[in-house]
């Protein structure tokens, strides 16, 4: 442990390090935004692999992907704000449920009961949110937009509250970020699958 | 990887304006780029356009071009640009006539013809003597403006000679014609034309009413909006592959929707694949990534990264103030970092909640993480001075963290 403190950036003895380094270098592209993306996503990914059980990883990784996209894009964009807001709300809901479980069920097997309760409650909340969304009145300043625009609104996060013009703008930025994220993830998959 | 092209779509209008205005070095429009809220579709209330504005603008040979392009300013309000142009928000329902010497007379929608005529006069004057007055100084053109005002009837005769329909339509269309003719005149130095060529479609800042089109505020705003939408559709067309063959808004929209859906499905699929990736590989990634980022970003950014990384393992509350104090302004978004803090704090809590049930393998991996963090952190220690102050405190926490881990 003490030796590590004094060593300079340690050359990795791991034989796969070269590939990893190349992959990391490739992932950290010239643009700072791509670097931010890679940084956030990789850190989240490593945490997920440590923490999350396998059956729930896909969903968590997907959410981590969107969160890292949103963080890399910054708060200037409506879609990134919407994504981060969703993630925060989800965490808050989960924290509330966990607390509720801990308080009420000071009982054995908290994981099964609490997990089930969490899922049910989360499902109920999301259905309520969906119902609220369905009954939401669309903003009225959409005279000239085509009827397909609502499908786009559903796709782009935060798209419900925008005008058509800004929806197109946000879609463009969202597409760029999404493409960068997909490239990053594809690179990671290639990296890890060739080991 | 694509970076942000052109400053992002959010300021697309401003970029266009700035590019337009920067085309002429004579007039100082440098500040305009940020301050012009163009194309908001907001119809302004009243015009205060002073005569001196037109002086400045007339002084430029490229004025006619820009006048044509910037004619969309009519329907909108710019508080920001007003000071710059010395041209406050133009009148509603105003045609191009309000642009420039609109303030000479009226500020109401009904009296469009007056400022329009003065504008026309100025342009007519310019057209008649583009060589001399086009490059003239401001005082000379101020006189020309006033002269133009006096010779209103003259200009009106000139304008009516072109055979227009009605007065509301007249100023705009005539001005359109005169604008194009002035352009030609400016470019070809003195060739006057009575013909009214079809205006070529300018870039989307410019809104010019064609012949027979209504010029009221609503249709103007609509037109502006439509041009904005078409411009953004073009941007999207460049982004979405295979969209070039498709023409038409509806089909393009379908293509875009399909593309977004396919990308989202790809994210889902790749996350599924990543979920089954061998987790032991991750132990080396953070180090490499930090090193790479350190080399690429420079020392100013990396302390933040290292601090963030150490945040992920340590109780957030102890480090909160130190972290905040060290976030450098060179980082892209302070906001995201704050959100990161929140995320990390909650992640940390989750981690400690899970710690009871973790297997040995996880603990080992976490120790890998800690070791990497330590090594990275000490790398940063040696090379940046900012960390020097907080290093001792972090050292203590590092050890405390390790002690926590290894029970």
Coordinates of C-alpha atoms in Angstrom, one line a residue:
Chain A
X1 CA 0.0 0.0 0.0
X2 CA 2.8 2.4 0.8
X3 CA 4.6 1.5 -2.3
X4 CA 1.7 2.5 -4.3
X5 CA 1.6 5.9 -2.9
X6 CA 5.0 6.8 -4.1
X7 CA 4.8 5.2 -7.5
X8 CA 4.2 7.3 -10.5
X9 CA 1.4 6.4 -12.9
X10 CA 1.8 2.7 -12.7
X11 CA 2.2 0.8 -15.9
X12 CA -0.4 -1.8 -15.9
X13 CA 0.9 -5.3 -15.9
X14 CA -2.4 -6.6 -17.0
X15 CA -2.0 -8.0 -20.5
X16 CA -5.4 -6.7 -21.4
X17 CA -4.4 -3.2 -20.4
X18 CA -3.2 -2.3 -23.8
X19 CA -6.6 -3.0 -25.3
X20 CA -8.2 -1.3 -22.4
X21 CA -6.0 1.7 -22.8
X22 CA -6.7 1.9 -26.5
X23 CA -10.4 1.5 -25.8
X24 CA -10.3 4.2 -23.2
X25 CA -8.4 6.5 -25.4
X26 CA -10.8 5.8 -28.2
X27 CA -13.7 6.4 -25.8
X28 CA -12.2 9.6 -24.6
X29 CA -12.4 11.4 -27.9
X30 CA -11.2 14.8 -28.7
X31 CA -14.4 16.6 -27.9
X32 CA -14.8 17.3 -24.3
X33 CA -18.4 16.3 -24.4
X34 CA -17.5 12.8 -25.5
X35 CA -15.0 12.7 -22.7
X36 CA -17.6 13.7 -20.2
X37 CA -19.9 11.1 -21.6
X38 CA -17.3 8.4 -21.3
X39 CA -16.3 9.4 -17.9
X40 CA -19.8 9.4 -16.4
X41 CA -20.9 6.3 -18.1
X42 CA -17.8 4.2 -17.3
X43 CA -17.9 5.2 -13.7
X44 CA -21.6 4.3 -13.5
X45 CA -20.9 1.1 -15.3
X46 CA -18.3 0.0 -12.9
X47 CA -20.4 0.9 -10.0
X48 CA -23.3 -1.0 -11.4
X49 CA -21.2 -4.1 -12.0
X50 CA -20.1 -4.0 -8.4
X51 CA -23.4 -3.3 -6.9
X52 CA -26.4 -4.4 -8.9
X53 CA -27.4 -8.0 -9.1
X54 CA -27.4 -9.4 -12.6
X55 CA -31.1 -9.6 -13.2
X56 CA -31.6 -5.9 -12.8
X57 CA -28.5 -4.7 -14.6
X58 CA -29.9 -4.1 -18.0
X59 CA -32.4 -1.6 -16.8
X60 CA -29.9 0.1 -14.6
X61 CA -27.3 0.3 -17.3
X62 CA -29.8 1.8 -19.6
X63 CA -30.8 4.4 -17.1
X64 CA -27.1 5.1 -16.4
X65 CA -26.6 5.6 -20.1
X66 CA -29.3 8.2 -20.3
X67 CA -28.2 9.8 -17.2
X68 CA -24.6 10.1 -18.4
X69 CA -25.9 11.4 -21.7
X70 CA -27.8 14.1 -19.9
X71 CA -24.9 15.0 -17.6
X72 CA -22.6 15.3 -20.6
X73 CA -25.0 17.5 -22.4
X74 CA -25.4 19.8 -19.5
X75 CA -28.4 21.6 -18.1
X76 CA -28.8 24.0 -21.0
X77 CA -30.8 21.5 -22.9
X78 CA -34.4 20.8 -22.1
X79 CA -34.1 17.1 -22.7
X80 CA -31.2 16.7 -20.4
X81 CA -33.0 18.5 -17.7
X82 CA -36.0 16.3 -18.2
X83 CA -33.9 13.2 -18.1
X84 CA -32.1 14.2 -15.0
X85 CA -35.3 15.2 -13.4
X86 CA -36.7 11.7 -14.2
X87 CA -33.7 10.1 -12.7
X88 CA -33.9 12.2 -9.6
X89 CA -37.6 11.5 -9.2
X90 CA -37.0 7.8 -9.6
X91 CA -34.3 7.9 -6.9
X92 CA -36.5 9.8 -4.6
X93 CA -39.3 7.4 -5.1
X94 CA -37.0 4.5 -4.4
X95 CA -35.6 6.2 -1.4
X96 CA -39.0 6.8 0.0
X97 CA -40.0 3.2 -0.6
X98 CA -36.8 1.9 1.0
X99 CA -37.4 4.0 4.0
X100 CA -40.9 2.9 4.3
X101 CA -39.8 -0.7 4.0
X102 CA -37.2 -0.2 6.7
X103 CA -39.6 1.5 9.0
X104 CA -42.6 -0.7 8.6
X105 CA -41.1 -4.1 8.0
X106 CA -38.4 -4.5 10.6
X107 CA -38.9 -8.1 9.8
X108 CA -36.8 -10.9 8.2
X109 CA -36.5 -11.3 4.5
X110 CA -36.6 -7.6 3.8
X111 CA -35.2 -8.0 0.3
X112 CA -38.0 -10.1 -1.1
X113 CA -40.9 -8.3 0.6
X114 CA -39.4 -4.9 0.2
X115 CA -38.4 -5.5 -3.4
X116 CA -41.8 -6.7 -4.2
X117 CA -43.4 -3.8 -2.5
X118 CA -41.1 -1.5 -4.2
X119 CA -41.9 -2.8 -7.6
X120 CA -45.6 -2.7 -7.0
X121 CA -45.6 0.7 -5.6
X122 CA -43.3 1.9 -8.3
X123 CA -45.6 0.4 -10.8
X124 CA -48.5 2.2 -9.3
X125 CA -46.8 5.4 -9.3
X126 CA -45.7 5.1 -12.9
X127 CA -49.2 4.2 -13.9
X128 CA -50.5 7.2 -12.1
X129 CA -47.9 9.3 -13.8
X130 CA -48.9 7.8 -17.1
X131 CA -52.5 8.6 -16.5
X132 CA -51.6 12.1 -15.7
X133 CA -49.6 12.4 -18.8
X134 CA -52.4 11.1 -20.9
X135 CA -54.8 13.6 -19.6
X136 CA -52.4 16.5 -19.9
X137 CA -53.5 19.1 -22.2
X138 CA -51.1 19.8 -25.0
X139 CA -49.8 23.3 -25.4
X140 CA -52.0 25.2 -27.7
X141 CA -49.4 26.8 -29.9
X142 CA -49.2 23.9 -32.3
X143 CA -51.2 25.1 -35.2
X144 CA -48.8 24.2 -38.0
X145 CA -47.3 21.0 -36.7
X146 CA -47.9 17.7 -38.4
X147 CA -49.9 15.0 -36.6
X148 CA -46.8 12.8 -36.2
X149 CA -45.2 15.3 -33.9
X150 CA -46.8 13.8 -30.8
X151 CA -44.9 10.5 -31.4
X152 CA -41.7 12.6 -31.5
X153 CA -42.8 14.2 -28.3
X154 CA -43.1 10.9 -26.6
X155 CA -39.7 9.9 -27.8
X156 CA -37.7 12.9 -26.8
X157 CA -37.5 13.4 -23.1
X158 CA -39.3 16.5 -21.9
X159 CA -40.9 16.8 -25.3
X160 CA -44.4 17.2 -24.1
X161 CA -44.0 20.7 -22.9
X162 CA -42.3 22.2 -25.9
X163 CA -43.3 24.0 -28.9
X164 CA -42.8 22.3 -32.2
X165 CA -39.9 24.5 -33.1
X166 CA -38.0 23.9 -30.0
X167 CA -39.0 20.2 -30.2
X168 CA -37.1 19.9 -33.5
X169 CA -34.2 21.7 -32.0
X170 CA -34.1 19.4 -29.0
X171 CA -34.5 16.4 -31.2
X172 CA -31.4 17.3 -33.1
X173 CA -29.3 17.7 -30.0
X174 CA -30.8 14.6 -28.5
X175 CA -30.0 12.7 -31.6
X176 CA -26.4 13.8 -31.5
X177 CA -26.0 12.8 -27.9
X178 CA -27.8 9.5 -28.5
X179 CA -25.5 8.7 -31.3
X180 CA -22.4 9.5 -29.2
X181 CA -23.8 7.3 -26.5
X182 CA -24.4 4.4 -28.8
X183 CA -21.0 4.7 -30.2
X184 CA -19.5 4.7 -26.8
X185 CA -21.4 1.7 -25.7
X186 CA -20.7 -0.2 -28.9
X187 CA -17.0 0.6 -28.4
X188 CA -17.2 -0.8 -24.9
X189 CA -19.0 -3.9 -26.0
X190 CA -16.4 -4.5 -28.6
X191 CA -13.7 -3.9 -26.2
X192 CA -14.9 -6.3 -23.6
X193 CA -16.0 -8.9 -26.0
X194 CA -12.6 -9.3 -27.6
X195 CA -11.0 -10.1 -24.3
Chain B
X1 CA -17.7 12.0 -32.4
X2 CA -19.7 15.0 -33.2
X3 CA -19.2 18.0 -31.1
X4 CA -21.5 20.9 -31.0
X5 CA -21.8 22.3 -34.5
X6 CA -22.1 26.0 -34.7
X7 CA -22.8 26.6 -31.1
X8 CA -25.8 24.4 -30.9
X9 CA -29.2 24.8 -32.2
X10 CA -30.4 26.9 -29.4
X11 CA -28.6 29.9 -30.7
X12 CA -29.0 29.1 -34.3
X13 CA -30.7 32.3 -35.0
X14 CA -28.1 34.3 -33.3
X15 CA -25.4 32.6 -35.3
X16 CA -27.1 33.5 -38.5
X17 CA -27.5 37.1 -37.5
X18 CA -23.9 37.3 -36.4
X19 CA -22.7 35.8 -39.6
X20 CA -24.8 38.2 -41.6
X21 CA -23.7 41.1 -39.7
X22 CA -20.1 40.2 -39.5
X23 CA -20.0 40.1 -43.3
X24 CA -19.6 43.8 -43.1
X25 CA -16.7 45.1 -41.1
X26 CA -17.8 48.6 -41.2
X27 CA -20.6 48.5 -38.9
X28 CA -20.0 47.4 -35.4
X29 CA -22.4 44.6 -34.9
X30 CA -20.2 42.5 -32.8
X31 CA -22.5 42.4 -29.9
X32 CA -25.4 41.5 -31.8
X33 CA -24.9 37.8 -31.9
X34 CA -25.9 37.3 -28.4
X35 CA -28.5 39.9 -28.0
X36 CA -30.9 39.3 -30.8
X37 CA -33.9 37.4 -29.9
X38 CA -34.9 36.9 -33.5
X39 CA -37.6 34.7 -34.7
X40 CA -39.5 34.5 -31.6
X41 CA -42.5 35.5 -33.5
X42 CA -43.2 38.3 -31.1
X43 CA -44.7 41.3 -32.7
X44 CA -43.3 44.4 -31.2
X45 CA -45.2 47.3 -30.1
X46 CA -43.8 50.5 -31.3
X47 CA -41.0 51.8 -33.4
X48 CA -38.6 54.3 -32.3
X49 CA -36.3 54.0 -35.2
X50 CA -34.3 57.1 -35.3
X51 CA -33.0 58.7 -38.4
X52 CA -29.4 58.1 -37.4
X53 CA -29.9 54.4 -37.6
X54 CA -30.5 54.5 -41.2
X55 CA -27.5 56.8 -41.6
X56 CA -25.3 54.1 -40.2
X57 CA -27.0 51.5 -42.2
X58 CA -27.0 53.5 -45.4
X59 CA -23.4 54.1 -45.1
X60 CA -22.7 50.5 -46.0
X61 CA -22.7 49.3 -49.5
X62 CA -23.8 46.0 -48.3
X63 CA -26.7 47.7 -46.6
X64 CA -29.2 46.7 -49.1
X65 CA -28.3 43.1 -48.7
X66 CA -28.5 43.2 -45.1
X67 CA -31.6 45.3 -45.2
X68 CA -33.2 42.6 -47.2
X69 CA -32.0 40.0 -44.9
X70 CA -32.8 41.7 -41.8
X71 CA -36.2 42.8 -42.8
X72 CA -37.6 40.1 -40.7
X73 CA -36.7 42.2 -37.8
X74 CA -39.8 44.1 -38.5
X75 CA -42.1 41.8 -36.8
X76 CA -40.1 41.3 -33.8
X77 CA -38.9 42.9 -30.7
X78 CA -35.3 43.3 -29.9
X79 CA -34.5 45.0 -26.7
X80 CA -31.0 43.8 -26.9
X81 CA -30.3 44.7 -30.4
X82 CA -32.0 48.0 -30.1
X83 CA -29.1 49.7 -28.4
X84 CA -26.7 48.3 -30.9
X85 CA -28.5 49.3 -34.0
X86 CA -29.7 52.4 -32.3
X87 CA -32.9 51.0 -33.7
X88 CA -35.5 50.1 -31.1
X89 CA -38.2 47.6 -31.8
X90 CA -40.0 48.3 -35.0
X91 CA -43.7 48.7 -35.4
X92 CA -46.1 45.9 -35.6
X93 CA -47.6 45.0 -38.9
X94 CA -44.7 46.9 -40.2
X95 CA -43.2 46.1 -43.5
X96 CA -39.7 46.7 -44.4
X97 CA -40.5 50.3 -44.5
X98 CA -40.2 50.5 -40.8
X99 CA -36.8 49.3 -40.9
X100 CA -34.4 52.2 -40.8
X101 CA -36.0 55.6 -40.9
X102 CA -39.2 54.4 -39.5
X103 CA -39.1 56.7 -36.6
X104 CA -39.3 59.7 -38.8
X105 CA -43.0 59.7 -38.7
X106 CA -45.3 57.2 -37.3
X107 CA -45.4 54.4 -35.0
X108 CA -48.7 52.9 -35.9
X109 CA -49.5 50.1 -38.1
X110 CA -51.7 52.1 -40.2
X111 CA -49.2 54.6 -41.2
X112 CA -46.9 52.2 -42.8
X113 CA -46.6 54.1 -45.9
X114 CA -44.8 57.0 -44.3
X115 CA -41.8 55.3 -43.0
X116 CA -41.9 53.0 -45.9
X117 CA -41.7 55.8 -48.2
X118 CA -38.9 57.4 -46.3
X119 CA -37.2 54.1 -46.5
X120 CA -37.9 53.8 -50.1
X121 CA -36.6 57.3 -50.5
X122 CA -33.4 56.5 -48.9
X123 CA -33.0 53.4 -51.0
X124 CA -34.1 55.2 -54.0
X125 CA -31.6 57.8 -53.4
X126 CA -29.1 55.1 -52.9
X127 CA -30.2 53.4 -56.1
X128 CA -29.9 56.6 -58.0
X129 CA -26.4 57.3 -56.8
X130 CA -25.0 54.2 -55.4
X131 CA -21.5 54.9 -56.2
X132 CA -21.3 58.1 -54.4
X133 CA -23.7 57.8 -51.6
X134 CA -23.3 54.1 -51.1
X135 CA -19.9 54.7 -49.7
X136 CA -20.7 58.0 -48.2
X137 CA -20.2 58.9 -44.7
X138 CA -23.0 59.2 -42.2
X139 CA -23.5 62.9 -42.2
X140 CA -23.8 62.9 -46.0
X141 CA -26.4 60.2 -45.8
X142 CA -28.2 61.9 -43.1
X143 CA -28.6 64.7 -45.4
X144 CA -29.7 62.3 -48.1
X145 CA -32.2 60.9 -45.8
X146 CA -33.7 64.2 -45.1
X147 CA -33.5 65.0 -48.7
X148 CA -35.3 61.8 -49.3
X149 CA -38.0 62.8 -47.0
X150 CA -38.5 66.0 -48.7
X151 CA -38.7 64.3 -52.0
X152 CA -41.3 62.0 -50.9
X153 CA -43.6 62.6 -53.7
X154 CA -40.7 62.0 -56.1
X155 CA -40.1 58.6 -54.7
X156 CA -43.7 57.8 -54.6
X157 CA -44.0 58.6 -58.2
X158 CA -41.1 56.3 -58.8
X159 CA -42.7 53.6 -56.8
X160 CA -46.1 53.9 -58.3
X161 CA -44.4 53.7 -61.6
X162 CA -43.8 50.1 -60.9
X163 CA -47.4 49.4 -60.9
X164 CA -48.3 48.1 -57.5
X165 CA -51.7 47.2 -56.1
X166 CA -52.5 48.7 -52.8
X167 CA -50.8 50.7 -50.2
X168 CA -50.4 48.0 -47.6
X169 CA -49.0 45.7 -50.1
X170 CA -47.2 48.4 -51.8
X171 CA -44.4 49.3 -49.4
X172 CA -43.4 45.8 -48.9
X173 CA -43.5 44.6 -52.4
X174 CA -42.1 47.8 -53.8
X175 CA -39.4 47.7 -51.3
X176 CA -38.9 44.2 -52.2
X177 CA -38.5 45.2 -55.7
X178 CA -36.4 48.2 -54.9
X179 CA -34.3 46.1 -52.6
X180 CA -33.5 43.7 -55.2
X181 CA -32.9 46.4 -57.6
X182 CA -30.7 48.2 -55.1
X183 CA -28.8 45.1 -54.6
X184 CA -28.2 44.9 -58.3
X185 CA -27.4 48.5 -58.3
X186 CA -24.9 48.2 -55.6
X187 CA -23.3 45.3 -57.2
X188 CA -23.3 46.6 -60.6
X189 CA -22.8 50.2 -59.7
X190 CA -25.6 52.1 -61.2
X191 CA -27.7 49.9 -63.2
X192 CA -31.2 50.9 -62.3
X193 CA -33.9 48.5 -62.9
X194 CA -37.6 48.8 -62.8
X195 CA -38.1 45.2 -63.1
X196 CA -39.2 43.2 -60.1
X197 CA -37.2 40.1 -60.0
X198 CA -38.4 37.2 -58.0
X199 CA -36.6 37.4 -54.7
X200 CA -34.3 34.5 -54.2
X201 CA -34.9 32.7 -51.0
X202 CA -32.6 34.1 -48.5
X203 CA -31.5 32.3 -45.4
X204 CA -34.1 31.9 -42.8
X205 CA -33.6 35.1 -41.0
X206 CA -35.1 37.0 -43.9
X207 CA -38.8 37.1 -44.3
X208 CA -39.9 38.9 -47.3
X209 CA -43.5 39.0 -48.3
X210 CA -44.0 38.0 -51.8
X211 CA -46.4 39.6 -54.1
X212 CA -49.9 39.0 -53.1
X213 CA -49.1 37.8 -49.7
X214 CA -50.6 39.3 -46.6
X215 CA -48.4 41.4 -44.5
X216 CA -50.2 41.5 -41.2
X217 CA -48.5 40.5 -38.1
X218 CA -50.0 37.1 -37.8
X219 CA -48.9 35.9 -41.2
X220 CA -45.5 37.4 -40.7
X221 CA -45.0 35.6 -37.5
X222 CA -46.3 32.5 -39.1
X223 CA -43.9 32.8 -41.9
X224 CA -41.1 33.3 -39.6
X225 CA -42.1 30.3 -37.6
X226 CA -42.4 28.2 -40.8
X227 CA -38.9 29.3 -41.9
X228 CA -37.5 28.4 -38.5
X229 CA -39.1 25.0 -38.6
X230 CA -37.9 24.3 -42.1
X231 CA -34.4 25.4 -41.1
X232 CA -34.4 23.0 -38.2
X233 CA -35.7 20.3 -40.4
X234 CA -32.7 20.8 -42.5
X235 CA -30.5 20.4 -39.5
X236 CA -32.3 17.2 -38.7
X237 CA -32.0 16.0 -42.2
X238 CA -28.2 16.3 -42.0
X239 CA -28.2 14.3 -38.7
X240 CA -30.4 11.5 -39.8
X241 CA -28.8 9.3 -42.3
X242 CA -30.9 8.5 -45.3
X243 CA -33.1 11.4 -44.9
X244 CA -31.7 13.2 -47.9
X245 CA -33.8 11.1 -50.3
X246 CA -37.0 11.9 -48.5
X247 CA -38.6 15.2 -49.3
X248 CA -41.5 16.6 -47.4
X249 CA -42.0 17.3 -43.8
X250 CA -44.2 14.4 -43.0
X251 CA -42.0 11.8 -44.4
X252 CA -38.9 13.3 -42.9
X253 CA -40.6 13.4 -39.6
X254 CA -41.3 9.7 -39.9
X255 CA -37.7 9.1 -40.7
X256 CA -36.6 11.1 -37.7
X257 CA -38.9 9.2 -35.4
X258 CA -37.7 5.9 -36.8
X259 CA -34.2 6.9 -36.3
X260 CA -34.7 8.0 -32.7
X261 CA -36.5 4.8 -32.0
X262 CA -33.8 2.7 -33.5
X263 CA -31.1 4.5 -31.5
X264 CA -33.0 4.0 -28.3
X265 CA -33.5 0.3 -29.1
X266 CA -29.7 0.1 -29.7
X267 CA -29.1 1.6 -26.3
X268 CA -31.3 -0.9 -24.8
X269 CA -29.6 -3.8 -26.6
X270 CA -26.1 -2.6 -25.9
X271 CA -27.0 -2.1 -22.2
X272 CA -28.2 -5.7 -22.2
X273 CA -24.9 -6.8 -23.7
X274 CA -22.9 -4.7 -21.3
X275 CA -24.7 -6.2 -18.4
X276 CA -23.2 -9.5 -19.1
X277 CA -19.7 -8.2 -19.6
X278 CA -17.0 -9.6 -17.4
X279 CA -16.9 -7.3 -14.5
X280 CA -13.3 -7.8 -13.5
X281 CA -12.2 -5.8 -16.4
X282 CA -13.6 -2.7 -14.8
X283 CA -10.9 -2.5 -12.2
X284 CA -8.4 -1.0 -14.6
X285 CA -10.7 1.2 -16.6
X286 CA -11.1 4.1 -14.1
X287 CA -7.3 4.4 -13.8
X288 CA -6.8 4.4 -17.5
X289 CA -9.6 6.8 -18.1
X290 CA -8.4 9.2 -15.5
X291 CA -4.9 9.1 -16.8
X292 CA -6.1 9.6 -20.3
X293 CA -8.3 12.4 -19.2
X294 CA -5.6 13.9 -17.3
X295 CA -3.3 14.0 -20.3
X296 CA -6.0 15.3 -22.5
X297 CA -7.8 17.8 -20.3
X298 CA -4.9 19.2 -18.5
X299 CA -4.3 19.5 -14.9
X300 CA -7.1 21.9 -14.2
X301 CA -9.7 19.4 -15.0
X302 CA -8.3 16.3 -13.5
X303 CA -8.3 17.3 -9.9
X304 CA -12.0 17.5 -10.3
X305 CA -12.1 14.1 -11.7
X306 CA -10.0 12.7 -8.9
X307 CA -12.1 14.4 -6.4
X308 CA -15.2 13.1 -7.9
X309 CA -13.8 9.6 -7.9
X310 CA -12.8 9.8 -4.3
X311 CA -16.3 11.1 -3.7
X312 CA -17.8 7.9 -4.9
X313 CA -16.1 5.9 -2.2
X314 CA -16.2 8.2 0.8
X315 CA -19.0 9.7 2.8
X316 CA -20.2 12.6 0.9
X317 CA -21.0 14.9 3.7
X318 CA -17.4 15.1 4.9
X319 CA -16.1 16.1 1.6
X320 CA -18.9 18.2 0.4
X321 CA -17.5 21.6 1.2
X322 CA -14.0 20.7 0.1
X323 CA -15.3 19.4 -3.2
X324 CA -17.3 22.5 -3.8
X325 CA -14.4 24.6 -3.2
X326 CA -12.3 22.8 -5.7
X327 CA -14.6 22.7 -8.6
X328 CA -12.8 24.7 -11.1
X329 CA -14.6 27.0 -13.4
X330 CA -12.9 25.5 -16.4
X331 CA -15.2 22.5 -16.1
X332 CA -18.1 22.5 -18.5
X333 CA -21.0 22.5 -16.2
X334 CA -21.0 23.2 -12.5
X335 CA -24.6 22.3 -12.5
X336 CA -23.9 18.8 -13.7
X337 CA -21.3 18.4 -11.1
X338 CA -23.7 19.4 -8.4
X339 CA -26.1 16.9 -9.8
X340 CA -23.3 14.5 -9.8
X341 CA -22.8 15.1 -6.1
X342 CA -26.4 14.3 -5.5
X343 CA -26.1 11.2 -7.5
X344 CA -22.9 10.2 -5.9
X345 CA -24.2 10.8 -2.4
X346 CA -27.2 8.6 -3.1
X347 CA -25.0 6.1 -4.7
X348 CA -22.8 6.1 -1.7
X349 CA -25.7 5.6 0.6
X350 CA -26.8 2.7 -1.6
X351 CA -23.4 1.3 -1.5
X352 CA -23.2 1.3 2.2
X353 CA -26.6 -0.1 2.4
X354 CA -25.6 -3.0 0.2
X355 CA -22.3 -3.5 2.0
X356 CA -23.8 -5.9 4.4
X357 CA -24.8 -8.3 1.8
X358 CA -21.9 -8.1 -0.5
X359 CA -19.8 -11.1 -1.3
X360 CA -16.1 -11.3 -1.0
X361 CA -15.7 -10.8 -4.7
X362 CA -17.4 -7.5 -4.5
X363 CA -15.2 -6.4 -1.7
X364 CA -12.2 -7.3 -3.7
X365 CA -13.4 -5.3 -6.6
X366 CA -14.0 -2.4 -4.4
X367 CA -10.5 -2.7 -3.0
X368 CA -9.3 -2.6 -6.6
X369 CA -11.3 0.5 -7.1
X370 CA -9.8 2.0 -3.9
X371 CA -6.3 1.1 -5.0
X372 CA -6.8 2.7 -8.3
X373 CA -8.2 5.7 -6.8
X374 CA -5.4 6.0 -4.4
X375 CA -2.8 5.7 -7.1
X376 CA -4.6 8.1 -9.3
X377 CA -5.1 10.5 -6.5
X378 CA -1.5 10.5 -5.6
X379 CA -0.7 11.1 -9.2
X380 CA -2.8 14.2 -9.1
X381 CA -1.3 15.1 -5.8
X382 CA 2.2 15.4 -7.2
X383 CA 1.2 17.5 -10.1
X384 CA -1.3 20.0 -9.0
X385 CA -1.1 22.5 -6.3
X386 CA -4.7 22.8 -5.5
X387 CA -4.8 19.4 -4.0
X388 CA -2.0 20.2 -1.7
X389 CA -4.2 21.8 0.9
X390 CA -6.8 19.2 1.0
X391 CA -4.5 16.3 0.6
X392 CA -3.9 15.6 4.3
X393 CA -7.6 15.5 4.9
X394 CA -8.2 13.2 2.0
X395 CA -5.4 11.0 3.1
X396 CA -7.1 10.5 6.4
X397 CA -10.3 9.8 4.8
X398 CA -8.7 7.4 2.4
X399 CA -7.3 5.4 5.3
X400 CA -10.6 5.6 7.1
X401 CA -12.3 4.3 4.0
X402 CA -9.9 1.5 3.7
X403 CA -10.3 0.6 7.3
X404 CA -14.0 0.5 6.8
X405 CA -13.7 -1.7 3.8
X406 CA -11.5 -4.3 5.2
X407 CA -13.4 -5.3 8.2

